[in-house]
Short mmCIF file of C-alpha atoms and ligand atoms in Angstrom, two decimals:
data_model
loop_
_atom_site.label_atom_id
_atom_site.label_comp_id
_atom_site.label_asym_id
_atom_site.label_seq_id
_atom_site.Cartn_x
_atom_site.Cartn_y
_atom_site.Cartn_z
CA MET A 1 1.62 -29.79 2.84
CA LYS A 2 0.83 -25.84 4.90
CA ILE A 3 0.81 -22.84 3.80
CA MET A 4 -0.16 -20.20 5.40
CA GLN A 5 -1.33 -17.37 3.03
CA ASN A 6 1.75 -14.66 4.03
CA ARG A 7 5.05 -16.09 6.20
CA MET A 8 6.99 -12.56 6.76
CA ASP A 9 9.40 -15.48 9.13
CA ARG A 10 10.80 -16.22 5.30
CA GLY A 11 11.71 -12.85 4.43
CA PHE A 12 13.63 -11.98 8.10
CA TYR A 13 15.56 -15.58 7.85
CA GLN A 14 16.29 -14.58 3.54
CA TYR A 15 18.55 -12.23 5.39
CA GLN A 16 19.87 -12.93 9.55
CA LYS A 17 22.81 -11.59 9.42
CA GLU A 18 21.88 -8.74 7.74
CA PHE A 19 19.52 -7.44 9.42
CA GLU A 20 20.75 -9.13 13.01
CA SER A 21 24.60 -7.19 12.50
CA LYS A 22 22.32 -3.70 11.64
CA ALA A 23 19.63 -4.78 15.17
CA LEU A 24 23.03 -4.74 17.18
CA GLU A 25 24.13 -2.12 15.30
CA VAL A 26 21.20 0.83 16.31
CA LEU A 27 20.86 -0.97 19.34
CA ARG A 28 24.73 0.10 20.18
CA SER A 29 24.45 3.53 18.88
CA GLY A 30 23.03 4.68 21.70
CA TRP A 31 21.17 6.92 19.33
CA TYR A 32 17.20 5.19 18.61
CA ILE A 33 15.17 8.15 17.55
CA LEU A 34 15.84 10.46 14.70
CA GLY A 35 19.52 10.02 13.24
CA LYS A 36 21.07 9.08 11.09
CA GLU A 37 19.40 6.19 10.30
CA VAL A 38 16.43 7.86 8.77
CA THR A 39 18.02 10.40 6.80
CA THR A 40 20.33 8.08 5.08
CA PHE A 41 16.96 6.11 4.94
CA GLU A 42 14.74 8.90 3.45
CA GLU A 43 17.79 9.45 1.36
CA GLU A 44 18.28 5.97 -0.22
CA PHE A 45 13.99 5.21 -0.26
CA ALA A 46 14.59 8.58 -2.46
CA ALA A 47 17.20 7.46 -4.87
CA TYR A 48 14.81 4.18 -5.11
CA THR A 49 11.50 5.50 -6.11
CA GLY A 50 12.28 8.33 -8.55
CA GLY A 51 11.35 10.97 -6.17
CA LYS A 52 12.80 13.63 -5.23
CA TYR A 53 12.49 13.94 -1.04
CA CYS A 54 11.79 11.77 1.55
CA VAL A 55 10.93 12.10 5.75
CA GLY A 56 9.56 9.29 6.97
CA LEU A 57 6.97 8.70 9.50
CA ALA A 58 5.50 5.86 12.10
CA SER A 59 2.98 5.08 9.66
CA GLY A 60 1.13 4.30 6.34
CA LEU A 61 -2.11 6.44 8.25
CA ASP A 62 -0.04 8.90 8.56
CA ALA A 63 1.32 9.89 6.08
CA LEU A 64 -2.34 9.84 4.71
CA TRP A 65 -3.93 12.06 7.63
CA ILE A 66 -0.92 14.70 7.55
CA ALA A 67 0.16 14.79 4.37
CA PHE A 68 -3.93 16.03 3.50
CA ARG A 69 -3.46 18.40 6.78
CA LEU A 70 -0.20 19.60 5.21
CA LEU A 71 -1.76 20.06 1.97
CA ASN A 72 -4.74 22.11 3.50
CA ILE A 73 -7.77 19.42 2.71
CA GLY A 74 -10.34 19.57 5.43
CA ASN A 75 -13.68 20.65 6.69
CA GLY A 76 -15.74 20.95 3.78
CA ASP A 77 -13.93 19.70 1.23
CA GLU A 78 -13.58 16.70 -0.82
CA VAL A 79 -11.43 13.96 -2.18
CA ILE A 80 -12.21 11.87 -5.05
CA VAL A 81 -10.97 8.10 -3.78
CA GLN A 82 -11.55 4.63 -5.16
CA GLY A 83 -14.91 2.72 -3.43
CA ASN A 84 -12.66 -0.67 -3.45
CA THR A 85 -9.54 1.04 -0.55
CA TYR A 86 -8.85 -0.16 2.58
CA ILE A 87 -9.96 1.58 4.98
CA ALA A 88 -7.19 3.45 5.60
CA SER A 89 -7.13 5.33 2.84
CA VAL A 90 -11.15 6.63 4.01
CA MET A 91 -9.36 7.01 7.29
CA GLY A 92 -7.32 9.96 5.79
CA ILE A 93 -9.23 11.95 4.55
CA THR A 94 -11.84 11.81 6.91
CA MET A 95 -9.67 12.45 10.04
CA ASN A 96 -9.17 16.34 8.82
CA GLY A 97 -12.86 16.70 8.52
CA ALA A 98 -12.53 16.09 4.94
CA THR A 99 -14.99 13.53 2.95
CA PRO A 100 -14.60 11.24 0.05
CA VAL A 101 -16.48 11.07 -2.95
CA PHE A 102 -16.12 7.34 -3.57
CA VAL A 103 -15.01 6.03 -7.62
CA GLU A 104 -16.17 2.81 -8.53
CA PRO A 105 -12.85 0.24 -9.95
CA ASP A 106 -11.95 -0.71 -12.93
CA GLU A 107 -11.93 -4.65 -13.66
CA SER A 108 -7.35 -4.18 -12.79
CA PHE A 109 -9.01 -3.35 -9.52
CA GLY A 110 -7.41 0.94 -9.92
CA ILE A 111 -10.42 3.30 -10.18
CA ASP A 112 -12.12 3.64 -13.26
CA VAL A 113 -10.42 6.86 -14.69
CA ASP A 114 -13.08 7.11 -17.59
CA LYS A 115 -15.89 8.05 -13.66
CA ILE A 116 -13.70 10.91 -11.82
CA GLU A 117 -14.78 13.74 -13.71
CA GLU A 118 -18.31 13.35 -13.09
CA LYS A 119 -17.33 13.88 -9.33
CA ILE A 120 -15.96 16.23 -9.42
CA THR A 121 -17.66 19.62 -7.62
CA ASP A 122 -16.64 22.63 -6.36
CA LYS A 123 -15.46 21.08 -3.58
CA THR A 124 -12.74 18.86 -4.77
CA LYS A 125 -9.91 19.96 -3.45
CA ALA A 126 -7.97 16.20 -4.62
CA ILE A 127 -7.94 12.90 -5.97
CA LEU A 128 -6.38 9.96 -3.61
CA VAL A 129 -4.73 7.35 -5.83
CA VAL A 130 -4.70 3.81 -4.19
CA HIS A 131 -2.50 1.81 -5.78
CA LEU A 132 -4.20 -1.19 -4.59
CA TYR A 133 -1.98 -5.35 -4.64
CA GLY A 134 1.19 -3.92 -5.71
CA MET A 135 -0.51 -3.18 -8.93
CA ALA A 136 0.16 0.47 -10.81
CA SER A 137 -2.88 2.41 -10.84
CA ARG A 138 -3.60 3.78 -14.90
CA MET A 139 -1.70 6.93 -13.57
CA ASP A 140 -1.90 9.11 -17.44
CA GLN A 141 -6.28 10.19 -16.56
CA VAL A 142 -6.27 11.58 -13.50
CA VAL A 143 -2.84 13.36 -14.48
CA GLU A 144 -4.40 15.42 -16.57
CA LEU A 145 -7.86 14.66 -14.38
CA CYS A 146 -5.84 17.66 -11.51
CA LYS A 147 -3.80 19.27 -14.25
CA LYS A 148 -6.46 20.09 -15.59
CA TYR A 149 -9.41 21.40 -11.89
CA ASP A 150 -6.43 22.29 -10.27
CA LEU A 151 -6.81 19.28 -7.45
CA ARG A 152 -3.91 17.60 -5.46
CA LEU A 153 -2.68 15.04 -6.49
CA VAL A 154 -1.97 12.13 -3.05
CA GLU A 155 -1.19 8.51 -4.09
CA ASP A 156 -1.75 6.02 -1.66
CA CYS A 157 1.12 3.52 -2.30
CA ALA A 158 1.57 1.55 0.94
CA GLN A 159 1.12 -1.87 -0.79
CA SER A 160 2.97 -1.32 -3.94
CA HIS A 161 6.87 0.07 -3.54
CA GLY A 162 8.26 -0.19 -6.64
CA ALA A 163 5.55 -0.24 -9.24
CA CYS A 164 5.44 1.65 -12.33
CA PHE A 165 2.88 3.18 -14.62
CA LYS A 166 4.75 3.15 -17.76
CA GLY A 167 8.83 3.73 -16.54
CA GLN A 168 7.76 5.64 -14.23
CA MET A 169 7.98 3.78 -10.45
CA THR A 170 4.61 5.17 -8.27
CA GLY A 171 4.61 7.46 -5.06
CA THR A 172 6.40 10.43 -7.82
CA PHE A 173 3.03 10.73 -10.26
CA GLY A 174 1.47 13.82 -7.98
CA ASP A 175 1.87 16.40 -4.69
CA VAL A 176 2.52 13.58 -1.58
CA GLY A 177 3.39 9.42 -2.39
CA CYS A 178 2.38 7.62 1.54
CA PHE A 179 3.91 4.41 1.91
CA SER A 180 3.62 2.07 4.80
CA PHE A 181 6.25 -0.11 6.39
CA TYR A 182 3.90 -2.29 7.77
CA PRO A 183 5.89 -5.46 8.58
CA SER A 184 4.05 -7.08 5.31
CA LYS A 185 4.36 -4.94 2.94
CA ASN A 186 6.79 -5.57 0.46
CA LEU A 187 8.93 -3.24 1.99
CA GLY A 188 8.18 -3.77 5.58
CA GLY A 189 10.33 -3.57 9.24
CA PHE A 190 9.76 -4.73 12.39
CA GLY A 191 6.66 -2.75 13.55
CA ASP A 192 5.34 -0.16 12.27
CA GLY A 193 6.30 2.79 10.10
CA GLY A 194 5.56 5.44 7.37
CA ALA A 195 7.12 7.60 4.86
CA VAL A 196 6.30 10.39 1.97
CA VAL A 197 7.77 11.15 -0.96
CA VAL A 198 7.32 14.25 -2.58
CA LYS A 199 8.26 16.63 -5.31
CA ASP A 200 8.17 20.02 -2.85
CA GLU A 201 11.02 21.65 -1.24
CA GLN A 202 9.29 23.35 1.27
CA LEU A 203 6.71 20.48 1.81
CA ALA A 204 9.09 18.28 2.20
CA LYS A 205 9.84 20.86 5.59
CA ASP A 206 6.35 20.86 6.50
CA PHE A 207 6.43 16.98 7.12
CA LYS A 208 9.78 17.14 9.10
CA VAL A 209 9.19 19.80 11.70
CA PHE A 210 4.56 18.03 11.37
CA ARG A 211 6.66 14.61 12.75
CA ASN A 212 7.82 16.17 15.15
CA TYR A 213 5.92 18.20 17.27
CA GLY A 214 6.15 21.37 15.47
CA SER A 215 9.64 21.79 16.18
CA GLU A 216 12.58 22.43 13.75
CA LYS A 217 14.39 23.65 16.69
CA ARG A 218 13.96 21.39 19.85
CA TYR A 219 11.83 23.09 22.18
CA TYR A 220 10.63 26.15 19.79
CA ASN A 221 8.01 24.55 18.08
CA LYS A 222 6.29 26.22 15.31
CA VAL A 223 3.32 24.69 14.93
CA VAL A 224 0.37 21.74 15.99
CA GLY A 225 1.96 18.93 14.92
CA ALA A 226 2.04 15.37 16.09
CA ASN A 227 4.39 11.94 17.53
CA SER A 228 4.43 11.17 14.26
CA ARG A 229 8.66 9.55 13.32
CA LEU A 230 9.58 6.60 12.00
CA ASP A 231 12.76 5.16 14.51
CA GLU A 232 16.75 4.58 14.40
CA LEU A 233 16.10 0.48 14.41
CA GLN A 234 13.06 0.76 11.27
CA ALA A 235 15.10 3.04 9.88
CA GLY A 236 17.89 0.16 9.84
CA LEU A 237 15.70 -2.24 9.25
CA LEU A 238 14.34 -0.99 6.48
CA ARG A 239 17.81 -0.46 4.92
CA VAL A 240 19.02 -3.43 5.15
CA ARG A 241 15.47 -4.63 3.17
CA LEU A 242 15.97 -1.82 0.80
CA ARG A 243 19.50 -3.39 -0.52
CA HIS A 244 17.16 -6.19 -1.91
CA MET A 245 14.84 -4.64 -3.31
CA ARG A 246 15.14 -5.50 -6.70
CA GLU A 247 15.45 -9.61 -5.83
CA LEU A 248 12.76 -9.74 -3.80
CA THR A 249 10.79 -8.07 -6.40
CA GLU A 250 11.69 -10.24 -8.97
CA GLU A 251 10.53 -13.42 -7.03
CA LYS A 252 7.67 -12.07 -6.14
CA GLU A 253 6.82 -11.47 -10.05
CA LYS A 254 8.02 -14.81 -10.85
CA ILE A 255 5.64 -16.56 -8.59
CA ALA A 256 2.81 -14.14 -9.93
CA ALA A 257 4.08 -15.28 -13.36
CA SER A 258 3.69 -18.71 -12.41
CA TYR A 259 0.25 -19.03 -11.00
CA SER A 260 -0.08 -16.71 -14.19
CA ALA A 261 0.67 -19.65 -16.00
CA GLY A 262 -0.62 -22.45 -14.73
CA ILE A 263 -3.97 -21.66 -12.36
CA HIS A 264 -6.82 -22.92 -15.22
CA ASN A 265 -10.07 -22.86 -13.78
CA ASN A 266 -13.38 -21.04 -14.61
CA LYS A 267 -14.66 -20.56 -12.16
CA ILE A 268 -11.37 -18.39 -10.68
CA SER A 269 -10.32 -15.06 -13.08
CA LEU A 270 -6.81 -14.09 -12.01
CA PRO A 271 -5.76 -11.08 -12.21
CA LYS A 272 -5.83 -8.42 -15.15
CA LEU A 273 -3.02 -5.64 -15.09
CA ALA A 274 -3.36 -1.88 -16.15
CA ASP A 275 -1.75 -1.16 -20.04
CA GLY A 276 1.51 0.62 -18.60
CA ALA A 277 1.07 -0.64 -15.46
CA THR A 278 3.30 -3.15 -13.51
CA SER A 279 2.44 -4.29 -10.39
CA VAL A 280 5.13 -5.43 -7.19
CA TRP A 281 2.65 -7.89 -6.40
CA HIS A 282 1.38 -6.98 -2.09
CA GLN A 283 -1.45 -10.67 -3.21
CA TYR A 284 -2.31 -12.55 -5.54
CA VAL A 285 -5.98 -11.60 -5.66
CA VAL A 286 -7.86 -13.83 -7.91
CA ARG A 287 -12.30 -13.74 -7.89
CA CYS A 288 -14.80 -16.91 -7.09
CA GLU A 289 -17.99 -16.21 -8.13
CA ASP A 290 -18.35 -19.13 -5.04
CA ARG A 291 -15.70 -18.27 -3.15
CA GLU A 292 -17.10 -19.45 0.34
CA SER A 293 -16.89 -23.12 -1.33
CA LEU A 294 -13.30 -22.17 -2.68
CA ILE A 295 -12.76 -21.32 0.80
CA ASP A 296 -13.20 -24.38 2.55
CA TYR A 297 -11.58 -26.03 -0.38
CA LEU A 298 -8.41 -24.87 0.01
CA ASN A 299 -9.02 -24.85 4.47
CA LYS A 300 -9.33 -28.95 3.16
CA LYS A 301 -5.91 -28.67 2.13
CA ASP A 302 -4.58 -26.68 4.73
CA ILE A 303 -3.96 -23.07 2.37
CA GLY A 304 -4.51 -20.46 3.54
CA THR A 305 -6.16 -17.77 1.94
CA ILE A 306 -7.18 -14.26 3.06
CA ILE A 307 -9.93 -11.85 1.81
CA HIS A 308 -9.12 -8.01 0.98
CA TYR A 309 -11.46 -6.45 1.75
CA PRO A 310 -15.01 -8.26 2.44
CA ILE A 311 -16.35 -5.02 3.66
CA PRO A 312 -15.80 -1.94 1.65
CA PRO A 313 -15.29 1.38 3.48
CA HIS A 314 -18.57 3.23 2.75
CA LEU A 315 -20.32 0.03 3.81
CA ALA A 316 -18.17 0.21 7.12
CA GLN A 317 -19.99 0.25 10.99
CA ALA A 318 -17.21 3.16 10.96
CA TYR A 319 -18.28 5.39 7.69
CA GLU A 320 -22.12 4.70 8.87
CA SER A 321 -23.04 8.32 8.72
CA LEU A 322 -22.17 9.57 5.32
CA GLY A 323 -25.12 7.14 5.07
CA HIS A 324 -24.18 5.24 2.32
CA LYS A 325 -26.22 1.89 1.48
CA GLU A 326 -25.87 -1.27 0.05
CA GLY A 327 -26.37 -1.11 -3.95
CA PHE A 328 -24.55 2.66 -3.60
CA LEU A 329 -21.05 0.97 -5.08
CA PRO A 330 -22.16 -2.39 -6.73
CA VAL A 331 -18.28 -2.99 -8.48
CA THR A 332 -17.19 -2.78 -5.92
CA GLU A 333 -19.65 -4.10 -3.69
CA TYR A 334 -19.60 -7.05 -6.62
CA LEU A 335 -16.24 -7.42 -5.51
CA ALA A 336 -16.16 -7.65 -2.12
CA ASN A 337 -17.96 -10.68 -2.77
CA THR A 338 -16.02 -12.33 -4.65
CA VAL A 339 -12.25 -11.94 -3.89
CA LEU A 340 -9.16 -13.80 -2.84
CA SER A 341 -5.84 -12.88 -1.78
CA ILE A 342 -3.81 -16.72 -2.50
CA PRO A 343 -0.78 -17.74 -1.13
CA MET A 344 2.40 -14.85 -2.01
CA TYR A 345 5.12 -14.43 -0.19
CA ASN A 346 9.66 -13.91 0.44
CA GLY A 347 10.82 -17.40 0.49
CA MET A 348 8.11 -19.01 -1.31
CA THR A 349 9.29 -22.87 -2.97
CA ARG A 350 7.80 -23.73 -5.89
CA GLU A 351 6.61 -27.21 -3.74
CA GLU A 352 4.55 -24.57 -2.20
CA GLN A 353 3.53 -23.22 -5.29
CA ASP A 354 2.99 -25.86 -7.76
CA TYR A 355 0.65 -27.27 -4.83
CA VAL A 356 -1.71 -24.51 -4.57
CA ILE A 357 -1.59 -24.55 -8.60
CA ASP A 358 -2.22 -27.58 -8.43
CA ALA A 359 -5.61 -27.21 -5.87
CA LEU A 360 -6.85 -23.88 -7.19
CA ASN A 361 -7.18 -26.58 -10.48
CA SER A 362 -8.85 -28.96 -9.28
CA PHE A 363 -11.70 -26.90 -7.46
CA LYS A 364 -14.62 -27.97 -9.28
C1 PLP R 1 -1.88 -0.49 4.91
C2 PLP R 1 -1.97 -0.36 4.77
C3 PLP R 1 -2.23 1.53 4.39
C4 PLP R 1 -1.79 1.79 6.41
O1 PLP R 1 -0.67 1.43 6.67
P1 PLP R 1 -0.53 1.73 8.08
O2 PLP R 1 1.24 1.24 8.11
O3 PLP R 1 -1.17 0.06 8.99
O4 PLP R 1 -0.50 3.17 8.70
C5 PLP R 1 -3.29 2.10 3.35
N1 PLP R 1 -3.09 2.59 2.66
C6 PLP R 1 -3.55 0.77 1.94
C7 PLP R 1 -3.97 0.92 1.27
C8 PLP R 1 -3.28 -0.40 2.70
O5 PLP R 1 -2.71 -1.50 2.90
#
């Protein structure tokens, strides 16, 4: 049996007819940018998250950098972020000239809330929380710290559509929740896409103006903006997937539950949720000190794996100028050397799950 780490085609075939008929509908409509599909998706997605306003954008990275831009966070400002994240989180900060200040993660892969306060300085303007792998981070202390020090709170929800902390959906705790609809994400499109969820009406308007060259009215440009629009075709297809998010998330929860119940190997540690948090299992990430042998072993059994992520942002060549050396974030670096994402996708069969479980259990 050959099992890839992810199978995006399965997710398409689950609702093939609905996707195809929506695609044809949009193609035949004669209207492709900023129309009724985007507006309706924005309403539906805001309602889904329990947030107030949603604005569709071209990608998750755009959601992040435009968020910091519109919150006036740039040159000379510091933003606190966890060390173990996808590099896009950090680029969203540095694209505006602000400096990322890294905090180590806790045992649930989220920011270690007990290590934030010591990093707050006069220059700190915001905290960026990343709900990594689909697991909601512990939010109550973060929200308190933001109040205490008057900081902005931005959430990177690119992997956490639908995940909750104490019953509240990620993306609705702070000023801006940033989402990606890259095809492999839990709410994935068929190309690039992103969105923000915000509480403040004026901020929502600012995003709408900014994404369209800074214009509210065509050819009357108020600010220097960007071209960052979610297109009609993606929005229409995302609406189809969004209708099924509950069952898609439940399906992933079941796969995760069967992994957590079935995998017993003292060389492999399983993911652990923070108290009060749920996960939508964007990835199921195990840890193994002997990771290279495990990858080889699984490869021989035709099981695909991916490392999310082998090089933490502070050690990436792109961020050499920050001057951080190996050993600067030991927990982050330890995770980068031991984490492994095993197969996890909608449409994964029971046989495939059992095959993966048996393989992990027989690894010595
Ligand atoms: C995917 C991802 C992004 C970026 O989203 P794009 O739509 O690819 O730009 C940002 N942060 C995290 C944590 C991600 O996983």
